[in-house]
Short mmCIF file of C-alpha atoms and ligand atoms in Angstrom, two decimals:
data_model
loop_
_atom_site.label_atom_id
_atom_site.label_comp_id
_atom_site.label_asym_id
_atom_site.label_seq_id
_atom_site.Cartn_x
_atom_site.Cartn_y
_atom_site.Cartn_z
CA MET A 53 24.47 -30.88 -10.96
CA ASN A 54 25.36 -34.07 -12.78
CA THR A 55 25.60 -36.92 -10.24
CA LYS A 56 26.66 -39.70 -12.66
CA ARG A 57 30.38 -40.53 -12.29
CA ARG A 58 31.91 -39.22 -15.51
CA LYS A 59 35.16 -40.27 -17.16
CA ALA A 60 37.55 -37.87 -18.88
CA VAL A 61 40.22 -38.68 -21.45
CA ILE A 62 43.07 -36.18 -20.99
CA ILE A 63 45.46 -35.75 -23.90
CA GLY A 64 48.91 -34.52 -22.82
CA GLY A 65 50.83 -34.97 -19.60
CA GLY A 66 52.74 -31.67 -19.58
CA VAL A 67 51.48 -28.98 -17.19
CA ALA A 68 47.74 -28.65 -17.88
CA GLY A 69 47.13 -32.43 -18.07
CA PRO A 70 48.11 -33.54 -14.54
CA VAL A 71 46.61 -30.41 -12.97
CA ALA A 72 43.33 -30.99 -14.83
CA ALA A 73 43.27 -34.64 -13.72
CA MET A 74 43.75 -33.66 -10.06
CA ALA A 75 41.11 -30.93 -10.31
CA LEU A 76 38.61 -33.26 -12.02
CA GLN A 77 39.15 -35.83 -9.29
CA ARG A 78 38.10 -33.18 -6.76
CA ALA A 79 35.05 -32.51 -8.92
CA GLY A 80 34.13 -36.22 -8.85
CA ILE A 81 35.27 -36.97 -12.42
CA GLU A 82 37.67 -39.82 -13.12
CA ALA A 83 40.50 -38.99 -15.52
CA THR A 84 43.26 -40.89 -17.34
CA ILE A 85 46.17 -39.02 -18.94
CA TYR A 86 47.43 -40.11 -22.37
CA GLU A 87 50.88 -38.71 -23.19
CA ALA A 88 52.65 -38.96 -26.54
CA TYR A 89 56.14 -39.36 -25.08
CA SER A 90 57.09 -42.88 -24.18
CA GLN A 91 58.66 -42.13 -20.82
CA ARG A 92 57.63 -40.25 -17.73
CA THR A 93 60.25 -37.50 -17.34
CA THR A 94 63.80 -36.94 -18.40
CA ASP A 95 66.17 -34.33 -17.08
CA VAL A 96 66.32 -32.45 -20.35
CA GLY A 97 64.87 -28.97 -20.85
CA SER A 98 65.56 -25.64 -19.27
CA TYR A 99 63.83 -23.57 -16.63
CA LEU A 100 60.53 -21.72 -16.42
CA THR A 101 58.73 -19.59 -13.88
CA VAL A 102 55.52 -20.50 -12.11
CA ALA A 103 53.99 -17.20 -11.08
CA THR A 104 51.90 -16.52 -7.99
CA ASN A 105 48.67 -16.94 -9.97
CA GLY A 106 49.79 -20.42 -11.06
CA LEU A 107 50.74 -21.34 -7.49
CA ASP A 108 47.35 -20.02 -6.36
CA ALA A 109 45.65 -22.40 -8.82
CA LEU A 110 47.69 -25.30 -7.40
CA CYS A 111 46.77 -24.18 -3.85
CA ALA A 112 43.11 -24.77 -4.75
CA LEU A 113 44.07 -28.46 -5.11
CA ASP A 114 46.56 -28.49 -2.23
CA ALA A 115 49.21 -29.29 -4.84
CA HIS A 116 51.50 -26.25 -4.56
CA ARG A 117 54.04 -27.33 -1.90
CA PRO A 118 55.94 -30.04 -3.85
CA VAL A 119 56.15 -27.65 -6.81
CA GLN A 120 57.49 -24.83 -4.63
CA ALA A 121 59.97 -27.21 -3.01
CA ALA A 122 61.33 -28.24 -6.41
CA GLY A 123 61.99 -24.63 -7.47
CA PHE A 124 63.45 -21.50 -5.90
CA PRO A 125 61.81 -18.12 -5.20
CA THR A 126 62.33 -15.37 -7.78
CA SER A 127 60.36 -12.39 -6.54
CA HIS A 128 61.72 -9.62 -8.79
CA ILE A 129 63.16 -8.82 -12.19
CA VAL A 130 65.78 -6.09 -12.73
CA LEU A 131 65.82 -4.76 -16.29
CA LEU A 132 69.02 -3.40 -17.82
CA SER A 133 70.17 -1.99 -21.14
CA GLY A 134 73.09 -3.46 -23.07
CA SER A 135 75.24 -0.60 -21.80
CA GLY A 136 74.49 -1.61 -18.21
CA LYS A 137 71.94 1.16 -17.47
CA ARG A 138 69.27 0.07 -14.99
CA LEU A 139 65.85 0.52 -16.60
CA GLY A 140 63.66 -0.63 -13.73
CA LYS A 141 62.81 -3.31 -11.19
CA VAL A 142 59.49 -5.13 -11.28
CA SER A 143 57.89 -7.57 -8.91
CA THR A 144 56.82 -10.96 -10.22
CA GLY A 145 53.72 -10.83 -8.02
CA GLY A 146 52.60 -9.60 -4.62
CA GLY A 147 52.81 -13.07 -3.04
CA LEU A 148 50.28 -15.52 -1.66
CA PRO A 149 48.78 -15.17 1.85
CA ASP A 150 51.50 -17.51 3.20
CA GLY A 151 54.18 -15.22 1.73
CA SER A 152 55.12 -17.47 -1.23
CA THR A 153 56.32 -15.71 -4.33
CA THR A 154 56.83 -16.68 -7.96
CA ILE A 155 59.32 -19.51 -8.39
CA THR A 156 61.78 -20.56 -11.08
CA ILE A 157 61.90 -24.31 -11.67
CA LYS A 158 63.47 -26.74 -14.12
CA ARG A 159 60.78 -27.95 -16.49
CA SER A 160 61.52 -31.62 -15.81
CA HIS A 161 61.27 -30.99 -12.04
CA LEU A 162 57.90 -29.29 -12.49
CA HIS A 163 56.67 -32.27 -14.51
CA ARG A 164 57.96 -34.68 -11.88
CA ALA A 165 56.34 -32.75 -9.00
CA LEU A 166 52.98 -32.73 -10.82
CA HIS A 167 53.19 -36.34 -12.02
CA GLU A 168 54.13 -37.69 -8.60
CA GLN A 169 51.25 -35.90 -6.95
CA ALA A 170 48.79 -37.12 -9.56
CA LEU A 171 50.08 -40.70 -9.22
CA ASN A 172 49.85 -40.51 -5.41
CA ARG A 173 46.22 -39.50 -5.82
CA GLY A 174 45.54 -42.60 -7.91
CA ILE A 175 45.49 -40.95 -11.34
CA ARG A 176 46.49 -43.18 -14.22
CA PHE A 177 49.00 -42.20 -16.96
CA GLU A 178 49.52 -43.99 -20.24
CA PHE A 179 52.72 -43.14 -22.12
CA GLY A 180 53.49 -43.57 -25.82
CA LYS A 181 49.90 -42.60 -26.70
CA ARG A 182 49.88 -39.98 -29.44
CA LEU A 183 46.35 -38.81 -30.28
CA ILE A 184 45.61 -38.81 -34.00
CA ALA A 185 41.80 -38.81 -34.16
CA ALA A 186 38.66 -38.68 -32.04
CA GLU A 187 35.02 -39.40 -32.69
CA THR A 188 31.90 -38.67 -30.72
CA THR A 189 29.30 -41.41 -30.37
CA THR A 190 25.93 -41.30 -28.65
CA LYS A 191 26.68 -44.61 -26.93
CA VAL A 192 30.05 -44.01 -25.22
CA GLY A 193 30.65 -40.28 -25.52
CA VAL A 194 34.04 -39.87 -27.15
CA ILE A 195 36.60 -42.34 -28.52
CA ALA A 196 40.22 -41.21 -28.81
CA ARG A 197 42.42 -43.01 -31.32
CA PHE A 198 46.18 -43.20 -30.91
CA GLU A 199 49.03 -43.60 -33.36
CA ASP A 200 49.89 -47.08 -32.03
CA GLY A 201 46.43 -48.36 -33.03
CA SER A 202 44.97 -48.37 -29.51
CA GLN A 203 41.97 -46.33 -28.36
CA ALA A 204 40.39 -44.95 -25.19
CA SER A 205 36.88 -43.80 -24.41
CA GLY A 206 35.25 -41.41 -21.99
CA ASP A 207 32.40 -38.95 -21.56
CA LEU A 208 34.63 -36.05 -22.53
CA LEU A 209 38.09 -35.39 -23.96
CA ILE A 210 40.29 -32.56 -22.72
CA GLY A 211 43.09 -31.51 -25.05
CA CYS A 212 46.13 -30.48 -22.97
CA ASP A 213 48.41 -31.16 -25.91
CA GLY A 214 50.25 -27.87 -26.17
CA VAL A 215 50.74 -25.20 -28.79
CA HIS A 216 50.78 -27.68 -31.72
CA SER A 217 47.61 -29.37 -30.44
CA VAL A 218 45.94 -32.10 -32.46
CA THR A 219 42.77 -31.73 -30.36
CA ARG A 220 42.47 -28.10 -31.50
CA ARG A 221 42.33 -29.29 -35.12
CA LEU A 222 39.85 -32.04 -34.28
CA ILE A 223 37.58 -29.42 -32.72
CA ASP A 224 37.97 -27.13 -35.73
CA PRO A 225 39.96 -28.22 -38.81
CA THR A 226 40.39 -24.53 -39.73
CA ALA A 227 41.87 -23.62 -36.32
CA PRO A 228 44.98 -21.40 -36.47
CA ALA A 229 48.45 -22.88 -36.00
CA GLY A 230 51.07 -21.44 -33.64
CA ARG A 231 52.63 -18.15 -34.84
CA TYR A 232 56.41 -17.78 -34.87
CA VAL A 233 57.23 -14.70 -32.79
CA GLY A 234 60.62 -13.98 -34.38
CA LEU A 235 62.81 -15.19 -31.52
CA ALA A 236 64.97 -18.30 -31.12
CA ASN A 237 65.23 -19.51 -27.54
CA PHE A 238 68.30 -20.84 -25.76
CA GLY A 239 68.52 -21.91 -22.13
CA GLY A 240 71.50 -22.92 -20.05
CA TYR A 241 73.01 -23.45 -16.64
CA THR A 242 76.43 -22.48 -15.29
CA ARG A 243 77.74 -24.14 -12.12
CA ASP A 244 79.81 -22.46 -9.39
CA PHE A 245 79.63 -18.97 -10.81
CA THR A 246 79.88 -16.03 -8.43
CA LEU A 247 77.52 -13.22 -9.33
CA PRO A 248 77.73 -9.68 -8.01
CA VAL A 249 73.92 -9.60 -7.65
CA GLU A 250 71.52 -11.13 -5.14
CA PRO A 251 70.23 -14.65 -5.86
CA GLY A 252 66.56 -14.99 -6.65
CA VAL A 253 66.36 -11.73 -8.63
CA TRP A 254 66.25 -12.18 -12.39
CA GLN A 255 68.51 -9.77 -14.30
CA MET A 256 67.29 -9.17 -17.85
CA ILE A 257 69.37 -7.32 -20.40
CA PHE A 258 68.04 -5.67 -23.55
CA GLY A 259 71.32 -6.30 -25.37
CA LYS A 260 72.48 -4.59 -28.53
CA ARG A 261 71.86 -7.69 -30.64
CA ALA A 262 69.85 -10.09 -28.46
CA PHE A 263 68.08 -10.42 -25.10
CA PHE A 264 69.63 -12.18 -22.09
CA GLY A 265 68.27 -13.19 -18.66
CA TYR A 266 70.06 -14.75 -15.70
CA VAL A 267 69.43 -15.57 -12.05
CA GLY A 268 71.49 -17.17 -9.31
CA ASP A 269 69.90 -20.27 -7.75
CA LEU A 270 70.34 -21.70 -4.25
CA ASN A 271 73.24 -24.01 -5.30
CA SER A 272 75.76 -21.36 -6.44
CA GLY A 273 74.69 -21.98 -10.01
CA VAL A 274 73.22 -19.57 -12.54
CA VAL A 275 70.17 -20.24 -14.70
CA TRP A 276 70.22 -18.24 -17.94
CA PHE A 277 68.41 -17.85 -21.24
CA ALA A 278 68.91 -15.97 -24.48
CA ASN A 279 66.33 -14.79 -27.00
CA VAL A 280 67.82 -14.19 -30.42
CA PRO A 281 65.87 -12.21 -33.05
CA ARG A 282 66.00 -14.22 -36.28
CA GLY A 283 63.97 -16.31 -38.71
CA GLU A 284 62.56 -19.69 -37.78
CA ILE A 285 65.22 -22.38 -37.29
CA SER A 286 64.79 -25.36 -39.59
CA LYS A 287 65.17 -28.97 -38.54
CA ALA A 288 68.18 -29.26 -40.86
CA GLU A 289 69.94 -26.28 -39.24
CA ARG A 290 69.29 -27.62 -35.75
CA GLN A 291 70.57 -31.07 -36.70
CA SER A 292 73.73 -29.72 -38.31
CA THR A 293 74.66 -27.30 -35.49
CA THR A 294 76.37 -28.54 -32.34
CA ASP A 295 75.86 -27.03 -28.89
CA GLN A 296 79.43 -25.68 -29.05
CA GLN A 297 78.62 -23.89 -32.31
CA TRP A 298 75.44 -22.36 -30.86
CA GLN A 299 77.38 -21.27 -27.77
CA LYS A 300 80.04 -19.64 -29.97
CA GLN A 301 77.33 -17.74 -31.87
CA LEU A 302 75.74 -16.58 -28.61
CA ILE A 303 79.05 -15.44 -27.12
CA GLU A 304 79.62 -13.30 -30.23
CA LEU A 305 76.11 -11.85 -30.02
CA PHE A 306 76.61 -10.68 -26.42
CA ALA A 307 80.28 -9.70 -26.71
CA GLU A 308 79.49 -5.96 -26.87
CA ASP A 309 77.05 -5.91 -23.94
CA ARG A 310 77.92 -5.13 -20.35
CA GLY A 311 77.22 -7.85 -17.82
CA PRO A 312 78.16 -11.52 -17.50
CA ALA A 313 76.23 -12.94 -20.51
CA ALA A 314 79.23 -13.98 -22.61
CA ASP A 315 81.10 -15.41 -19.57
CA LEU A 316 78.06 -17.37 -18.37
CA ILE A 317 77.53 -18.89 -21.81
CA ALA A 318 81.22 -19.76 -22.21
CA ALA A 319 81.37 -21.48 -18.80
CA GLY A 320 77.93 -23.09 -18.95
CA GLU A 321 76.00 -25.91 -20.58
CA LEU A 322 73.16 -25.48 -23.03
CA GLU A 323 69.98 -27.17 -21.85
CA LEU A 324 67.73 -25.81 -24.57
CA ALA A 325 69.27 -25.14 -27.97
CA ALA A 326 67.58 -23.09 -30.65
CA GLY A 327 63.92 -23.53 -29.79
CA ASN A 328 61.57 -21.66 -32.12
CA THR A 329 59.16 -19.52 -30.10
CA TYR A 330 55.47 -19.65 -30.98
CA ASP A 331 52.37 -18.00 -29.61
CA LEU A 332 48.67 -18.43 -30.33
CA PRO A 333 46.74 -15.16 -30.05
CA SER A 334 43.13 -16.22 -30.59
CA VAL A 335 41.56 -19.59 -31.30
CA PRO A 336 37.93 -19.11 -32.36
CA LYS A 337 36.63 -22.50 -31.12
CA TRP A 338 37.73 -23.95 -27.80
CA HIS A 339 35.17 -26.73 -27.67
CA ASN A 340 32.92 -28.82 -29.83
CA GLY A 341 30.62 -31.57 -28.56
CA SER A 342 32.56 -33.54 -25.95
CA LEU A 343 35.97 -32.07 -26.86
CA VAL A 344 37.59 -29.05 -25.21
CA ILE A 345 41.09 -27.54 -25.15
CA ILE A 346 42.97 -25.85 -22.31
CA GLY A 347 46.45 -24.40 -21.73
CA ASP A 348 48.74 -23.75 -24.70
CA ALA A 349 46.41 -25.75 -26.95
CA ALA A 350 43.87 -22.91 -26.60
CA HIS A 351 46.00 -19.78 -26.04
CA ALA A 352 49.79 -19.94 -25.94
CA PRO A 353 51.48 -16.72 -24.78
CA SER A 354 55.06 -16.09 -25.87
CA PRO A 355 57.43 -17.33 -23.12
CA THR A 356 58.33 -13.66 -22.54
CA SER A 357 55.18 -13.40 -20.41
CA GLY A 358 56.37 -16.04 -17.94
CA GLN A 359 52.69 -16.98 -17.79
CA GLY A 360 52.00 -19.99 -20.05
CA ALA A 361 52.34 -22.64 -17.37
CA SER A 362 50.45 -20.58 -14.81
CA LEU A 363 47.55 -19.94 -17.20
CA ALA A 364 47.43 -23.65 -18.02
CA MET A 365 47.08 -24.38 -14.28
CA GLU A 366 44.33 -21.76 -13.90
CA ASP A 367 42.44 -23.20 -16.91
CA ALA A 368 42.63 -26.73 -15.52
CA VAL A 369 41.14 -25.79 -12.15
CA ILE A 370 38.43 -23.51 -13.57
CA LEU A 371 37.35 -26.05 -16.20
CA ALA A 372 36.96 -28.64 -13.42
CA GLN A 373 34.89 -26.18 -11.38
CA CYS A 374 32.64 -25.59 -14.40
CA LEU A 375 32.23 -29.35 -14.96
CA ARG A 376 31.41 -29.74 -11.26
CA ASP A 377 28.79 -26.99 -11.23
CA PHE A 378 27.04 -27.11 -14.61
CA PRO A 379 24.61 -29.85 -15.55
CA ASP A 380 26.13 -30.78 -18.93
CA HIS A 381 29.34 -30.43 -20.94
CA ALA A 382 28.00 -27.81 -23.31
CA GLN A 383 27.10 -25.45 -20.47
CA ALA A 384 30.31 -26.21 -18.58
CA PHE A 385 32.53 -25.61 -21.63
CA GLY A 386 30.62 -22.39 -22.43
CA ALA A 387 31.08 -21.14 -18.87
CA TYR A 388 34.79 -22.06 -18.90
CA GLU A 389 35.30 -20.08 -22.10
CA ARG A 390 33.39 -17.05 -20.76
CA LEU A 391 35.48 -17.10 -17.59
CA ARG A 392 38.82 -17.47 -19.37
CA ARG A 393 38.93 -16.00 -22.87
CA GLN A 394 39.27 -12.30 -22.08
CA ARG A 395 41.99 -12.76 -19.47
CA VAL A 396 44.18 -15.20 -21.40
CA GLU A 397 43.95 -13.37 -24.73
CA ARG A 398 44.91 -10.10 -23.03
CA ILE A 399 48.00 -11.80 -21.57
CA VAL A 400 48.91 -13.31 -24.96
CA ALA A 401 48.61 -9.85 -26.58
CA GLU A 402 50.75 -8.20 -23.87
CA ALA A 403 53.36 -10.96 -24.26
CA ALA A 404 53.51 -10.39 -28.02
CA ARG A 405 54.24 -6.68 -27.38
CA GLN A 406 56.93 -7.59 -24.85
CA SER A 407 58.49 -10.02 -27.35
CA ASN A 408 58.69 -7.20 -29.91
CA ASN A 409 60.54 -5.10 -27.33
CA LYS A 410 63.26 -7.75 -27.29
CA ILE A 411 64.10 -6.93 -30.90
CA PRO A 412 66.80 -4.22 -30.77
CA GLY A 413 66.18 -0.76 -32.21
CA PHE A 414 66.95 2.92 -31.53
CA LEU A 415 63.34 3.78 -30.64
CA ARG A 416 63.10 0.84 -28.25
CA ASP A 417 66.17 1.96 -26.32
CA LEU A 418 64.79 5.50 -26.13
CA MET A 419 61.37 4.42 -24.87
CA MET A 420 62.37 1.62 -22.45
CA PRO A 421 63.06 3.73 -19.32
CA LEU A 422 59.67 5.46 -19.71
CA ILE A 423 57.83 2.18 -20.29
CA PHE A 424 59.27 0.69 -17.10
CA LYS A 425 58.65 3.83 -15.08
CA PHE A 426 54.99 4.24 -16.01
CA PHE A 427 53.56 1.03 -17.45
CA VAL A 428 55.44 -2.03 -16.22
CA THR A 429 54.85 -1.61 -12.50
CA GLU A 430 53.69 -3.99 -9.77
CA LYS A 431 50.33 -2.19 -9.67
CA ALA A 432 49.88 -2.37 -13.44
CA LEU A 433 50.62 -6.11 -13.44
CA SER A 434 48.57 -7.04 -10.37
CA TRP A 435 45.62 -8.21 -12.52
CA VAL A 436 47.93 -10.91 -13.90
CA HIS A 437 49.61 -12.09 -10.70
CA ASP A 438 46.83 -11.61 -8.12
CA HIS A 439 44.27 -13.82 -9.87
CA HIS A 440 42.64 -16.02 -7.22
CA ILE A 441 40.55 -19.15 -7.51
CA ASP A 442 38.17 -20.01 -4.69
CA TRP A 443 37.57 -23.72 -5.25
CA ASN A 444 34.65 -23.81 -2.82
CA ALA A 445 32.73 -21.02 -4.53
CA ARG A 446 29.86 -22.45 -6.53
CA LEU A 447 29.59 -21.04 -10.05
CA VAL A 448 25.89 -21.86 -10.09
CA PRO A 449 24.12 -21.73 -6.72
CA ALA A 450 22.16 -24.96 -6.15
CA GLY A 451 18.68 -24.82 -7.67
CA SER A 452 19.20 -21.52 -9.52
CA ALA A 453 19.41 -20.71 -13.19
CA VAL A 454 22.87 -20.02 -14.62
CA ASN A 455 24.11 -16.87 -12.99
CA SER A 456 25.65 -15.09 -15.94
CA ARG A 457 26.38 -11.85 -14.05
CA ARG A 458 28.52 -13.73 -11.59
CA LEU A 459 30.31 -15.50 -14.43
CA ALA A 460 31.04 -12.22 -16.15
CA ALA A 461 32.46 -10.71 -12.98
CA ALA A 462 34.54 -13.70 -11.90
C1 FAD B 639 61.54 -21.80 -24.02
C2 FAD B 639 60.26 -21.67 -23.27
C3 FAD B 639 60.26 -21.00 -22.06
C4 FAD B 639 59.08 -20.86 -21.34
N1 FAD B 639 59.11 -20.19 -20.15
C5 FAD B 639 57.97 -20.09 -19.44
C6 FAD B 639 57.97 -19.46 -18.17
O1 FAD B 639 59.00 -18.99 -17.68
N2 FAD B 639 56.80 -19.42 -17.47
C7 FAD B 639 55.66 -19.96 -17.96
O2 FAD B 639 54.64 -19.92 -17.29
N3 FAD B 639 55.62 -20.53 -19.18
C8 FAD B 639 56.75 -20.63 -19.91
N4 FAD B 639 56.71 -21.23 -21.12
C9 FAD B 639 55.44 -21.70 -21.63
C10 FAD B 639 55.04 -22.99 -20.94
O3 FAD B 639 56.04 -23.96 -21.10
C11 FAD B 639 53.73 -23.48 -21.54
O4 FAD B 639 52.80 -22.44 -21.56
C12 FAD B 639 53.17 -24.62 -20.71
O5 FAD B 639 54.07 -25.70 -20.71
C13 FAD B 639 51.81 -25.03 -21.27
O6 FAD B 639 51.39 -26.21 -20.66
P1 FAD B 639 50.48 -27.24 -21.46
O7 FAD B 639 50.29 -28.37 -20.55
O8 FAD B 639 49.33 -26.52 -22.04
O9 FAD B 639 51.39 -27.68 -22.70
P2 FAD B 639 52.77 -28.47 -22.68
O10 FAD B 639 53.52 -28.21 -21.45
O11 FAD B 639 53.41 -28.17 -23.99
O12 FAD B 639 52.35 -29.98 -22.65
C14 FAD B 639 51.73 -30.60 -23.75
C15 FAD B 639 51.91 -32.11 -23.59
O13 FAD B 639 51.11 -32.76 -24.56
C16 FAD B 639 51.87 -33.78 -25.17
N5 FAD B 639 51.30 -33.99 -26.52
C17 FAD B 639 51.41 -33.19 -27.60
N6 FAD B 639 50.72 -33.70 -28.64
C18 FAD B 639 50.15 -34.85 -28.20
C19 FAD B 639 49.31 -35.83 -28.82
N7 FAD B 639 48.91 -35.72 -30.11
N8 FAD B 639 48.91 -36.89 -28.09
C20 FAD B 639 49.30 -37.02 -26.77
N9 FAD B 639 50.08 -36.12 -26.16
C21 FAD B 639 50.51 -35.05 -26.86
C22 FAD B 639 53.28 -33.25 -25.19
O14 FAD B 639 54.24 -34.28 -25.33
C23 FAD B 639 53.35 -32.55 -23.84
O15 FAD B 639 53.76 -33.41 -22.81
C24 FAD B 639 57.87 -21.37 -21.86
C25 FAD B 639 57.87 -22.05 -23.07
C26 FAD B 639 59.05 -22.19 -23.80
C27 FAD B 639 59.02 -22.89 -25.12
#
């Protein structure tokens, strides 16, 4: 094991960045986070789920409680057709040993909960630092260069810079870009709305023209989102369309469906308007020299999976374990990739299939009840939600050669 105190430059302070910094600290590696945005957190943005496997990764760092406290439990999803027919009910995970289940949380609250914990543990953030280049030198390791002309150095650089990652291109200039999955994303919140369904259970409707999800929170409000099948939205269209105009379009799209979609949109506020949805199925190179990517930068699943943030958390903890247990970066990055690639790419592929199911069609409506009866069950999804990280388990027993069988089985 490497006993020299190493320094990591982390690019991106979204989800993967702060979790990686906290995990590296546990592994004895000092990390500073460089974030492109100029301010810590704002209240903008809609909601996302952190699944039990993501909470499990945070548990390994004793970082799960503030995140859970900032969200609310959402243990199940009920799936419905546009005509109101119930297609199935699926669990969002079996739960952690203490009984915690998947939560739904506002993105800005997740960021705040992670940032505050990292700051309390003495981790440094620098805002307004947009990475534009990096170079490896034998003397200092790696130098990161930022748009404002400043630079930072460390022994390694971890790209946590999301689906449009610059680090990914620095590792491999031919790396693929994010792929548009054919859905525009809208998110909103409606206050003081009485629902005829239990809070904490997501209701998701395969509508005739678009897909809609909603869940009651603990404050008599309703969190909702809409996925609209259409071409990519241009900057010009987004700039020239007001929230009221988007809401009007959405109300028309859901007018023929049963359920409260149109009423929720009419009475609510848009928190995310017309986001293009991208995924990233397979990135050939995850690391090169002292540079490595994790989270969406390496493998973004479509949001349909509800897994992107959780996988980013898993990556962060496992990469830190590898850096703790392997003698050099090359071996640690290789081990991290062997432990992660198969799982994350399988989830990205499943999410792409699920995204396609959101696009209306006669065959889809015919097949849906069968799919939910036989394939989308708690048992079938347990490999996603029940993933567990044992922080204390050594990936390489002291004094032994690299144990590749153990790595393959982990
Ligand atoms: C509409 C929507 C809904 C979603 N719903 C869910 C859900 O329910 N559950 C779920 O698990 N996932 C969901 N996701 C996916 C989830 O948000 C991502 O998978 C997760 O945020 C990935 O974390 P990350 O840290 O890798 O990237 P990000 O969270 O994207 O963070 C990247 C950070 O890097 C910064 N950055 C970018 N470029 C640079 C640069 N050059 N220099 C410095 N900093 C930079 C960015 O500003 C950002 O702060 C959703 C995504 C979308 C778009």
